[in-house]
XYZ file of C-alpha atoms in Angstrom:
634
model
C 111.711 112.778 72.051
C 108.413 114.256 70.907
C 105.730 112.373 72.437
C 102.691 114.561 71.651
C 100.205 116.561 73.291
C 98.505 113.812 75.866
C 95.956 114.365 78.679
C 97.894 113.105 81.788
C 95.712 113.329 84.659
C 97.368 110.610 86.936
C 95.435 107.668 87.803
C 96.118 105.372 90.846
C 96.910 101.639 90.468
C 97.646 100.724 94.077
C 99.588 101.306 97.224
C 98.276 104.773 97.710
C 98.982 104.608 101.475
C 102.509 103.282 100.981
C 103.598 106.211 98.600
C 105.820 107.374 101.209
C 108.235 104.454 100.865
C 111.064 103.288 98.407
C 113.717 106.144 98.550
C 114.366 109.523 99.380
C 115.143 112.695 97.512
C 119.092 112.659 97.130
C 119.189 116.215 96.429
C 118.292 118.849 99.389
C 116.262 121.820 98.551
C 114.521 122.495 95.253
C 110.593 123.007 94.707
C 107.806 122.307 97.223
C 105.767 119.887 95.107
C 106.161 115.941 95.024
C 104.995 112.946 93.149
C 104.720 109.107 93.714
C 104.051 106.020 92.016
C 104.789 102.384 91.297
C 107.676 100.457 89.236
C 105.746 97.495 88.131
C 107.927 94.422 87.313
C 106.549 91.855 84.956
C 107.066 88.969 87.321
C 110.275 88.198 85.951
C 112.620 89.196 83.504
C 111.001 88.144 79.907
C 107.357 88.433 81.307
C 104.664 89.136 78.789
C 103.391 92.812 78.479
C 100.080 93.867 79.233
C 97.540 93.238 76.332
C 94.373 95.569 75.683
C 91.371 93.796 76.421
C 88.655 94.290 73.918
C 85.551 92.885 75.079
C 82.812 92.174 72.565
C 79.486 90.743 73.776
C 77.055 87.847 72.492
C 75.106 87.066 69.645
C 71.935 85.302 69.136
C 72.480 81.761 69.090
C 69.400 80.192 68.279
C 68.719 81.983 65.022
C 72.410 82.297 64.368
C 71.961 86.300 63.363
C 74.111 88.875 64.822
C 72.589 90.325 68.109
C 74.822 93.123 68.728
C 78.384 93.623 69.457
C 79.223 96.153 72.376
C 83.087 97.115 73.258
C 83.950 97.860 76.832
C 87.091 100.025 77.218
C 89.526 98.893 79.889
C 92.158 101.183 80.765
C 95.679 98.952 80.744
C 97.546 102.033 82.175
C 95.647 102.481 85.331
C 92.688 102.144 87.544
C 89.428 103.873 86.962
C 87.681 105.816 89.596
C 84.662 108.027 90.363
C 85.646 111.634 90.589
C 85.691 113.387 93.833
C 84.811 110.327 95.894
C 86.634 108.679 98.484
C 86.476 105.828 100.939
C 88.106 106.546 104.322
C 88.667 104.404 107.011
C 89.364 106.748 110.510
C 91.402 105.769 113.143
C 89.508 104.834 116.544
C 88.274 107.530 118.535
C 86.439 109.505 115.796
C 82.759 110.576 116.200
C 79.888 111.165 113.579
C 80.333 114.933 114.177
C 84.020 114.710 113.332
C 83.161 112.667 110.093
C 80.349 115.223 108.853
C 82.368 118.303 109.161
C 85.428 117.019 107.494
C 87.041 119.213 104.795
C 90.637 119.747 103.253
C 92.302 122.372 101.349
C 93.162 122.075 97.711
C 94.518 124.855 95.362
C 94.135 127.139 98.364
C 90.502 126.324 98.490
C 88.620 124.834 101.349
C 86.601 121.997 100.136
C 83.807 120.554 102.414
C 83.484 116.642 102.176
C 79.840 115.408 102.168
C 79.336 111.970 104.046
C 77.583 109.842 101.775
C 77.065 106.883 103.956
C 78.826 104.302 105.913
C 80.064 101.321 104.063
C 79.198 98.803 107.061
C 83.010 98.317 107.790
C 84.592 99.429 110.998
C 84.839 103.185 110.828
C 84.825 103.251 107.184
C 82.703 105.921 105.130
C 82.115 107.178 101.707
C 82.600 110.986 100.975
C 82.285 112.997 98.144
C 83.051 116.378 96.710
C 82.904 118.172 93.612
C 86.698 117.664 92.028
C 88.217 116.540 89.056
C 90.662 113.658 88.777
C 93.623 115.567 89.634
C 92.219 117.038 92.814
C 90.712 113.807 93.765
C 94.243 112.192 93.897
C 95.433 115.206 96.122
C 92.359 114.662 98.353
C 93.348 111.217 98.828
C 97.193 112.104 99.321
C 95.812 114.506 102.103
C 93.447 112.547 103.825
C 96.125 109.821 103.756
C 98.933 111.850 105.710
C 96.310 112.621 108.418
C 96.768 111.221 111.922
C 93.077 110.500 112.438
C 92.658 108.670 108.988
C 93.906 105.122 108.827
C 93.655 104.721 105.110
C 91.810 106.776 102.105
C 91.539 105.138 98.757
C 89.304 106.020 95.579
C 85.981 104.694 94.924
C 87.260 102.353 92.338
C 85.090 101.548 89.201
C 85.064 97.602 88.225
C 84.134 96.049 84.982
C 82.791 92.895 83.832
C 85.299 90.480 82.693
C 84.550 89.134 79.231
C 86.204 88.767 75.771
C 84.884 88.375 72.079
C 82.030 86.174 71.105
C 80.676 84.525 68.060
C 77.479 83.191 67.097
C 77.202 79.497 67.877
C 74.467 76.739 68.591
C 74.206 75.818 71.973
C 77.189 73.356 72.445
C 78.081 72.971 76.030
C 81.452 71.347 75.602
C 82.766 73.233 78.911
C 81.012 70.714 81.260
C 82.574 67.623 79.772
C 85.898 69.238 79.929
C 85.895 69.619 83.850
C 84.133 66.136 84.196
C 80.944 67.327 85.391
C 78.790 64.533 83.937
C 80.538 61.967 86.315
C 79.804 64.374 88.999
C 76.242 64.842 88.290
C 75.982 60.898 88.845
C 76.969 61.934 92.614
C 74.963 64.583 93.043
C 73.458 67.277 90.617
C 72.576 69.596 93.409
C 68.927 69.068 93.747
C 69.137 66.495 96.641
C 70.691 67.310 99.860
C 71.200 70.778 101.410
C 69.900 73.867 99.580
C 72.719 75.793 98.526
C 72.104 79.687 98.226
C 74.551 81.361 95.849
C 74.645 85.219 95.084
C 76.009 86.647 91.889
C 77.045 90.163 92.394
C 77.067 91.764 88.889
C 74.350 93.094 86.551
C 71.182 91.701 87.534
C 68.370 89.253 86.901
C 66.339 88.453 83.732
C 63.299 86.698 83.168
C 64.383 83.423 81.368
C 62.898 79.729 81.454
C 65.946 78.418 82.587
C 66.446 80.627 85.636
C 62.953 81.501 86.799
C 63.254 78.633 89.308
C 66.706 79.429 90.139
C 66.169 83.313 91.057
C 65.391 84.258 94.875
C 65.134 87.459 95.999
C 67.698 90.257 94.991
C 68.514 93.893 95.299
C 69.564 96.657 93.116
C 72.645 98.402 94.775
C 73.508 101.060 91.888
C 73.531 104.229 93.514
C 74.120 106.489 90.447
C 70.416 106.553 88.538
C 72.434 107.336 85.064
C 74.420 104.292 85.518
C 71.574 102.052 86.599
C 69.641 103.167 83.572
C 66.029 102.626 85.402
C 65.338 106.022 86.497
C 66.469 105.620 90.070
C 69.062 104.634 92.546
C 68.976 101.754 95.008
C 65.772 99.296 95.029
C 64.618 96.122 95.685
C 64.270 95.557 91.910
C 67.456 93.578 90.374
C 66.233 93.557 86.858
C 69.120 93.833 84.412
C 68.379 96.806 82.113
C 70.479 95.777 79.261
C 72.218 98.024 77.175
C 76.070 97.496 77.298
C 75.712 95.004 80.373
C 75.073 92.104 77.843
C 73.241 90.716 80.336
C 76.420 89.189 81.786
C 74.900 88.566 85.330
C 72.374 86.271 84.183
C 75.161 84.662 81.547
C 76.982 83.953 84.850
C 73.667 82.557 86.874
C 73.054 80.402 84.232
C 76.544 78.566 84.379
C 75.760 78.366 87.864
C 72.768 77.120 88.244
C 70.266 77.059 84.882
C 67.600 74.646 85.626
C 67.333 70.878 83.904
C 63.801 71.273 82.652
C 64.146 70.236 78.936
C 64.533 74.044 77.828
C 67.936 75.271 76.349
C 70.780 74.182 78.395
C 71.879 73.760 82.051
C 74.247 75.023 84.691
C 76.638 73.188 86.944
C 74.189 72.852 90.023
C 70.620 71.922 89.072
C 69.471 73.090 92.546
C 71.238 75.852 93.423
C 69.288 79.227 94.344
C 70.699 82.329 92.967
C 70.442 85.859 94.534
C 70.920 88.509 91.914
C 72.721 91.259 93.371
C 72.901 94.255 90.920
C 76.176 96.394 91.301
C 77.158 96.684 87.746
C 74.996 99.054 85.687
C 73.908 99.496 81.611
C 77.526 100.463 80.821
C 78.779 97.384 82.496
C 80.684 99.055 85.292
C 80.163 99.859 88.770
C 81.618 101.555 91.732
C 83.564 100.039 94.841
C 81.273 101.494 97.159
C 78.266 100.019 95.649
C 79.984 96.560 95.255
C 81.046 96.312 98.759
C 77.502 97.017 99.871
C 76.393 94.397 97.531
C 78.657 91.805 98.482
C 77.894 92.695 102.042
C 74.106 92.142 101.350
C 74.527 89.258 99.408
C 76.178 87.550 102.830
C 73.411 88.575 104.975
C 75.356 91.623 106.651
C 73.466 94.883 107.353
C 73.813 97.668 104.838
C 72.304 101.129 105.726
C 68.814 101.918 103.691
C 68.384 98.351 102.715
C 66.366 95.501 104.120
C 67.867 92.367 105.624
C 68.607 89.823 102.854
C 66.156 86.949 103.554
C 68.390 84.381 101.493
C 71.990 84.899 102.781
C 74.572 83.458 100.500
C 76.956 80.881 101.460
C 78.800 81.344 98.109
C 79.437 84.746 96.389
C 80.369 85.114 92.420
C 82.276 88.228 91.356
C 83.065 88.253 87.590
C 84.323 91.624 87.879
C 87.235 93.936 88.427
C 89.864 96.270 87.343
C 93.727 96.699 87.076
C 94.953 97.685 90.516
C 96.020 96.204 93.525
C 93.524 94.799 96.091
C 92.263 97.770 97.923
C 92.091 97.797 101.980
C 88.596 97.935 101.939
C 87.975 95.104 99.755
C 90.311 92.989 101.804
C 88.980 94.007 105.131
C 85.661 92.812 103.842
C 86.687 89.372 102.279
C 88.579 88.601 105.189
C 85.470 89.348 107.500
C 83.437 87.076 105.227
C 86.040 84.145 105.257
C 85.611 84.285 109.068
C 81.864 84.195 108.745
C 82.071 81.012 106.537
C 81.196 82.724 103.215
C 83.097 81.669 100.234
C 83.991 84.560 97.608
C 84.700 83.398 94.165
C 86.372 85.927 91.797
C 87.478 85.959 88.002
C 91.355 86.400 87.452
C 91.040 88.937 84.628
C 91.291 88.957 80.913
C 94.352 91.016 80.061
C 97.273 88.023 79.677
C 98.895 89.373 82.316
C 99.752 88.714 86.110
C 96.941 88.580 88.244
C 98.704 90.080 91.252
C 98.234 93.473 89.190
C 94.266 93.295 89.283
C 91.647 93.268 91.914
C 89.520 91.384 93.225
C 91.719 88.588 91.882
C 95.108 89.705 94.069
C 93.019 89.790 97.150
C 93.512 87.358 100.038
C 90.523 85.068 101.269
C 89.047 84.511 97.904
C 89.247 81.892 95.531
C 90.814 83.037 92.072
C 89.959 81.358 88.837
C 91.832 81.313 85.540
C 90.193 80.250 82.281
C 90.871 77.334 79.919
C 89.959 77.098 76.325
C 88.374 74.027 74.640
C 91.336 71.916 74.565
C 92.346 72.378 78.284
C 95.177 75.008 77.469
C 95.301 78.582 79.388
C 92.799 80.559 77.586
C 94.837 83.498 75.596
C 93.200 86.402 77.496
C 93.353 84.861 80.868
C 95.381 86.237 83.643
C 98.016 84.179 85.169
C 100.155 83.893 88.406
C 100.475 83.327 92.172
C 96.969 84.508 92.691
C 95.263 82.157 90.521
C 93.984 79.062 92.615
C 92.337 76.732 89.983
C 91.282 76.808 86.378
C 88.167 76.382 84.842
C 86.567 76.574 81.348
C 86.346 80.078 79.968
C 85.991 79.498 76.293
C 88.041 80.643 73.215
C 86.041 81.836 70.477
C 88.920 82.195 68.135
C 89.054 78.378 68.221
C 86.310 76.013 66.987
C 84.319 72.950 67.676
C 82.503 70.734 64.901
C 79.162 69.119 65.626
C 77.061 67.293 63.051
C 79.113 68.421 60.442
C 78.846 72.061 61.462
C 81.430 74.203 62.913
C 81.008 76.772 65.908
C 83.069 79.035 67.893
C 84.218 77.423 71.226
C 82.235 80.128 73.742
C 80.595 78.970 77.013
C 76.811 78.980 76.357
C 74.529 80.296 78.882
C 71.497 82.313 79.579
C 70.828 85.896 78.156
C 67.974 88.066 76.025
C 68.359 88.525 72.664
C 67.558 92.231 71.268
C 63.666 92.171 71.124
C 64.027 90.858 75.027
C 63.343 87.328 74.531
C 65.151 84.558 76.342
C 67.821 82.887 74.266
C 71.382 81.918 74.978
C 74.540 82.990 73.821
C 78.369 82.279 73.786
C 80.724 84.135 75.724
C 84.295 83.943 76.776
C 86.416 85.418 79.486
C 87.333 84.441 83.083
C 83.812 85.810 83.932
C 82.371 82.460 82.723
C 85.113 80.528 84.323
C 84.587 81.517 87.836
C 80.898 80.701 87.838
C 82.095 77.019 86.675
C 83.724 76.651 90.121
C 80.831 78.467 92.047
C 78.537 75.712 90.618
C 80.847 72.994 91.542
C 81.291 74.609 95.258
C 77.500 74.287 95.456
C 77.479 70.552 94.713
C 80.112 70.222 97.210
C 78.043 71.997 99.885
C 74.832 70.316 98.781
C 76.645 67.052 99.985
C 78.227 68.855 103.266
C 76.774 72.230 104.318
C 79.983 72.647 106.944
C 82.643 72.586 104.673
C 85.018 75.918 105.663
C 86.679 77.931 103.059
C 89.775 76.471 103.537
C 88.782 73.058 103.221
C 86.826 73.806 100.027
C 89.688 75.472 98.374
C 92.008 72.450 99.305
C 89.726 69.912 97.841
C 89.523 71.992 94.647
C 93.133 72.340 94.512
C 93.582 68.512 95.080
C 91.160 67.871 92.359
C 93.078 70.218 90.055
C 94.611 68.826 86.618
C 97.618 70.810 86.400
C 98.401 72.294 82.946
C 101.773 71.568 81.522
C 104.020 74.469 80.679
C 103.083 73.953 77.127
C 99.493 74.324 77.957
C 99.736 76.997 80.633
C 102.136 79.246 78.832
C 102.770 81.373 81.819
C 105.730 83.562 82.016
C 105.542 82.865 85.877
C 106.229 79.521 87.568
C 102.902 77.860 88.642
C 100.996 80.520 86.831
C 97.709 78.303 86.389
C 97.526 77.441 89.853
C 96.545 73.790 90.531
C 95.105 73.388 87.244
C 91.875 72.580 85.531
C 89.371 71.287 88.301
C 88.058 67.621 88.004
C 84.455 68.197 89.324
C 83.719 64.547 90.046
C 86.907 64.477 91.736
C 85.868 67.504 94.046
C 82.662 66.591 94.754
C 83.449 62.997 95.801
C 85.989 64.444 97.960
C 83.226 65.345 100.199
C 82.947 61.528 101.360
C 84.972 61.093 104.675
C 87.465 63.756 105.527
C 88.684 63.981 101.982
C 92.028 64.238 100.888
C 94.370 66.219 102.938
C 95.003 69.804 102.050
C 97.943 70.243 99.390
C 100.807 72.169 100.504
C 100.988 75.884 100.791
C 101.236 77.673 97.314
C 104.615 79.211 96.555
C 105.233 82.627 97.507
C 104.354 85.224 94.701
C 107.043 85.537 92.342
C 109.840 88.537 92.794
C 111.749 90.138 90.028
C 115.323 88.796 90.158
C 116.354 91.844 92.357
C 118.311 91.030 95.452
C 120.291 93.863 96.117
C 120.527 95.117 92.410
C 120.298 98.880 91.873
C 117.118 100.039 90.955
C 116.230 103.629 90.075
C 113.423 105.975 88.945
C 114.357 108.938 87.117
C 112.251 112.194 86.804
C 113.800 113.916 83.767
C 113.224 117.549 83.416
C 111.752 118.646 80.238
C 113.311 121.705 78.352
C 110.143 121.698 76.022
C 106.383 121.304 76.947
C 106.277 118.312 74.638
C 109.943 117.429 74.000
C 112.190 115.922 77.036
C 115.319 115.156 75.303
C 117.803 116.412 75.822
C 116.612 116.697 79.739
C 118.027 119.518 81.819
C 119.995 117.026 83.891
C 120.376 119.849 86.779
C 116.918 119.872 87.375
C 116.148 116.274 86.803
C 115.956 113.971 89.944
C 116.637 110.338 90.436
C 115.536 107.954 93.678
C 117.013 104.692 94.292
C 114.276 102.225 95.357
C 114.648 98.706 96.955
C 112.958 95.983 94.746
C 111.863 93.117 96.496
C 108.390 92.879 95.389
C 106.655 93.104 92.063
C 104.958 96.579 92.835
C 107.615 98.907 94.391
C 106.505 102.354 95.672
C 108.635 105.380 94.921
C 108.169 109.013 96.006
C 110.064 112.280 94.574
C 109.906 115.379 96.992
C 110.882 119.023 96.706
C 110.214 118.889 92.685
C 110.416 122.159 90.850
C 107.223 123.004 88.695
C 107.841 122.058 85.151
C 107.074 119.181 82.941
C 108.921 115.661 83.686
C 109.361 112.454 81.587
C 109.529 109.327 84.162
C 111.360 106.215 83.773
C 112.526 103.151 85.838
C 115.360 100.919 85.274
C 117.194 97.935 87.296
C 120.777 97.876 86.591
C 121.749 94.106 86.754
C 125.034 94.175 86.277
C 126.017 97.477 88.194
C 127.703 99.266 85.009
C 125.714 102.532 85.231
C 124.503 101.600 81.374
C 120.909 100.566 80.261
C 122.153 96.797 79.009
C 119.890 94.254 77.078
C 117.700 92.186 79.161
C 117.900 94.780 81.890
C 114.210 96.070 83.306
C 113.310 99.356 82.122
C 110.184 101.426 81.216
C 108.945 104.747 80.328
C 105.830 106.365 81.613
C 103.654 107.107 78.413
C 103.044 110.768 78.643
C 104.785 113.997 80.010
C 103.639 114.956 83.541
C 103.017 118.427 84.339
C 103.801 119.297 87.921
C 102.517 122.707 89.367
C 103.897 124.683 92.469
C 102.833 122.840 95.949
C 101.275 120.120 93.834
C 101.028 116.704 95.260
C 100.314 113.839 92.678
C 100.076 110.288 93.379
C 99.762 107.046 91.513
C 102.107 107.249 88.497
C 102.326 103.541 87.315
C 105.901 102.723 85.480
C 105.712 99.335 83.877
C 109.143 97.530 83.463
C 110.106 95.230 80.596
C 113.285 93.714 79.579
C 115.129 96.274 77.464
C 116.442 95.308 73.796
C 118.447 97.688 71.606
C 115.600 97.594 69.318
C 113.368 99.483 71.575
C 111.461 102.289 69.819
C 113.649 105.404 68.511
C 111.712 107.599 70.728
C 113.640 106.190 74.163
C 117.016 105.651 72.001
C 118.816 108.598 73.569
C 116.726 108.313 77.236
C 118.748 105.162 78.373
C 122.017 107.103 77.604
C 121.068 109.699 80.136
C 120.332 107.660 82.798
C 124.019 106.998 83.641
C 124.486 111.133 83.440
C 121.663 111.804 85.888
C 123.062 109.204 88.252
C 126.057 110.934 88.321
C 124.736 114.427 88.320
C 122.809 113.731 91.352
C 125.454 111.795 93.173
C 123.960 108.553 93.005
C 126.747 106.354 92.123
C 128.360 103.074 93.380
């Protein structure tokens, strides 16, 4: 099989601290290198594969002239991270002097680590060194193995969640879709308690619909190039445009655009919005900046930044990446929930299991999927057990007709045009769904400021209108959560005690494994670009326990050389890859050097069919032989 020349620097997707689990090397002896990774099940046999998410940004709605089209690249193979940067949580007993003198040995060289700053989480700091991708992962592996380190993880890069959009006249169909007009009869957010929300995103703009909504703000982007404003962190939250698409202000407009006779409106006409800039002119931001931005938004202290005078009760995160929830993210979200702060996140736009994305898969957040104009799950929206509720996210491949004119059915909100003038644009994505829920929560809190996270989530779920299987089109049962939220029902539930909490959601789906034999094979390539036939004497195989959707594996004592990695679950136990059995191949040949430790290899499993690409036609046949060659048989 000729896979061609590829750049195969390994990227992490999750489970960096769990890479030692999931099987042991069955053959003693060998080399001194190791590699670990994750088998990713589709949720059930027949699950859909990940689709590339090409997110094209808006056009000018008022003139219906094309403004710009910008494409954001999202890796579906693995997570993105900042080269040479690592987030480290130390075990108790470490002193500041210990932290400042940390160093490791990589490729026979001592590499000192510079402590950048504390992240505000207990004993958690950001370090950096001058390293490439492979060396960064080796650094993380070494730090994770230290006795004084609780965990080490990449400084991940998150990106805005948005899909393509077309020019349409402002037509905010999405509010009627969730029964907001009836909710506004109860409260429009301008009476009762003033509710402060934070949009942790690309920053703020000057727009007549948002002038009275924005309060305070801060720019937490450390890298001046990404920031595009010539400096690092400062008190100016202005969105500098570029490929940001004014995403944060589009989100803010959905939450709180004023009912002032100018343009459109938002969900809550009285909510205050704190713009926290963490995503730059390329539409991306780092974990360390985002974590600090979220902390500051909630009123927690951040080194080098003044105290936020407008701490938010609700925080919108319409961003993320393909990876499991990191430990630093989870630690912060758990802390915020305990302090009464409600974090709402977008499920992601890859038509994939939200359990594979962060922050969508984190606990202690409210995860929102997207519906289209007729109430169905939007074709891009992620699904699965992490999804709590759905809200309108738009679908510009569909159209709406008004006054005899036809328009793409996007979500309409506030942006700037190419000349920097206020306008409106149609975006669609789960980024657009999440702020609908934030706005509804703001309406709920304007009536009862003491509602807890759990009560708010329970009432949102109770107000959900369940999507039928034909509407949800999820390969995972209950993949659309409680359904499309009826805003009027959610808001009216704040009278009295409200409805009782719904039963706990079902546990995340697991692949149909039980005690089925599940293997990962490392086929040793006889040629640099051709692994078949493989050298079975040098090939290895491990057996793992597949009882979750993400299964860690590790090979130790690896000989230097080129390898092709594949995973397989032998459902019927006949040691033959049969139709329908979960099977997957890592798309690239992995070169392993002597004494090298690589982590993060992702292998996605799909139901195998006899019509699979001819490039893997002989690989399946070798699985049984490598089983027997390594003595792994039943």
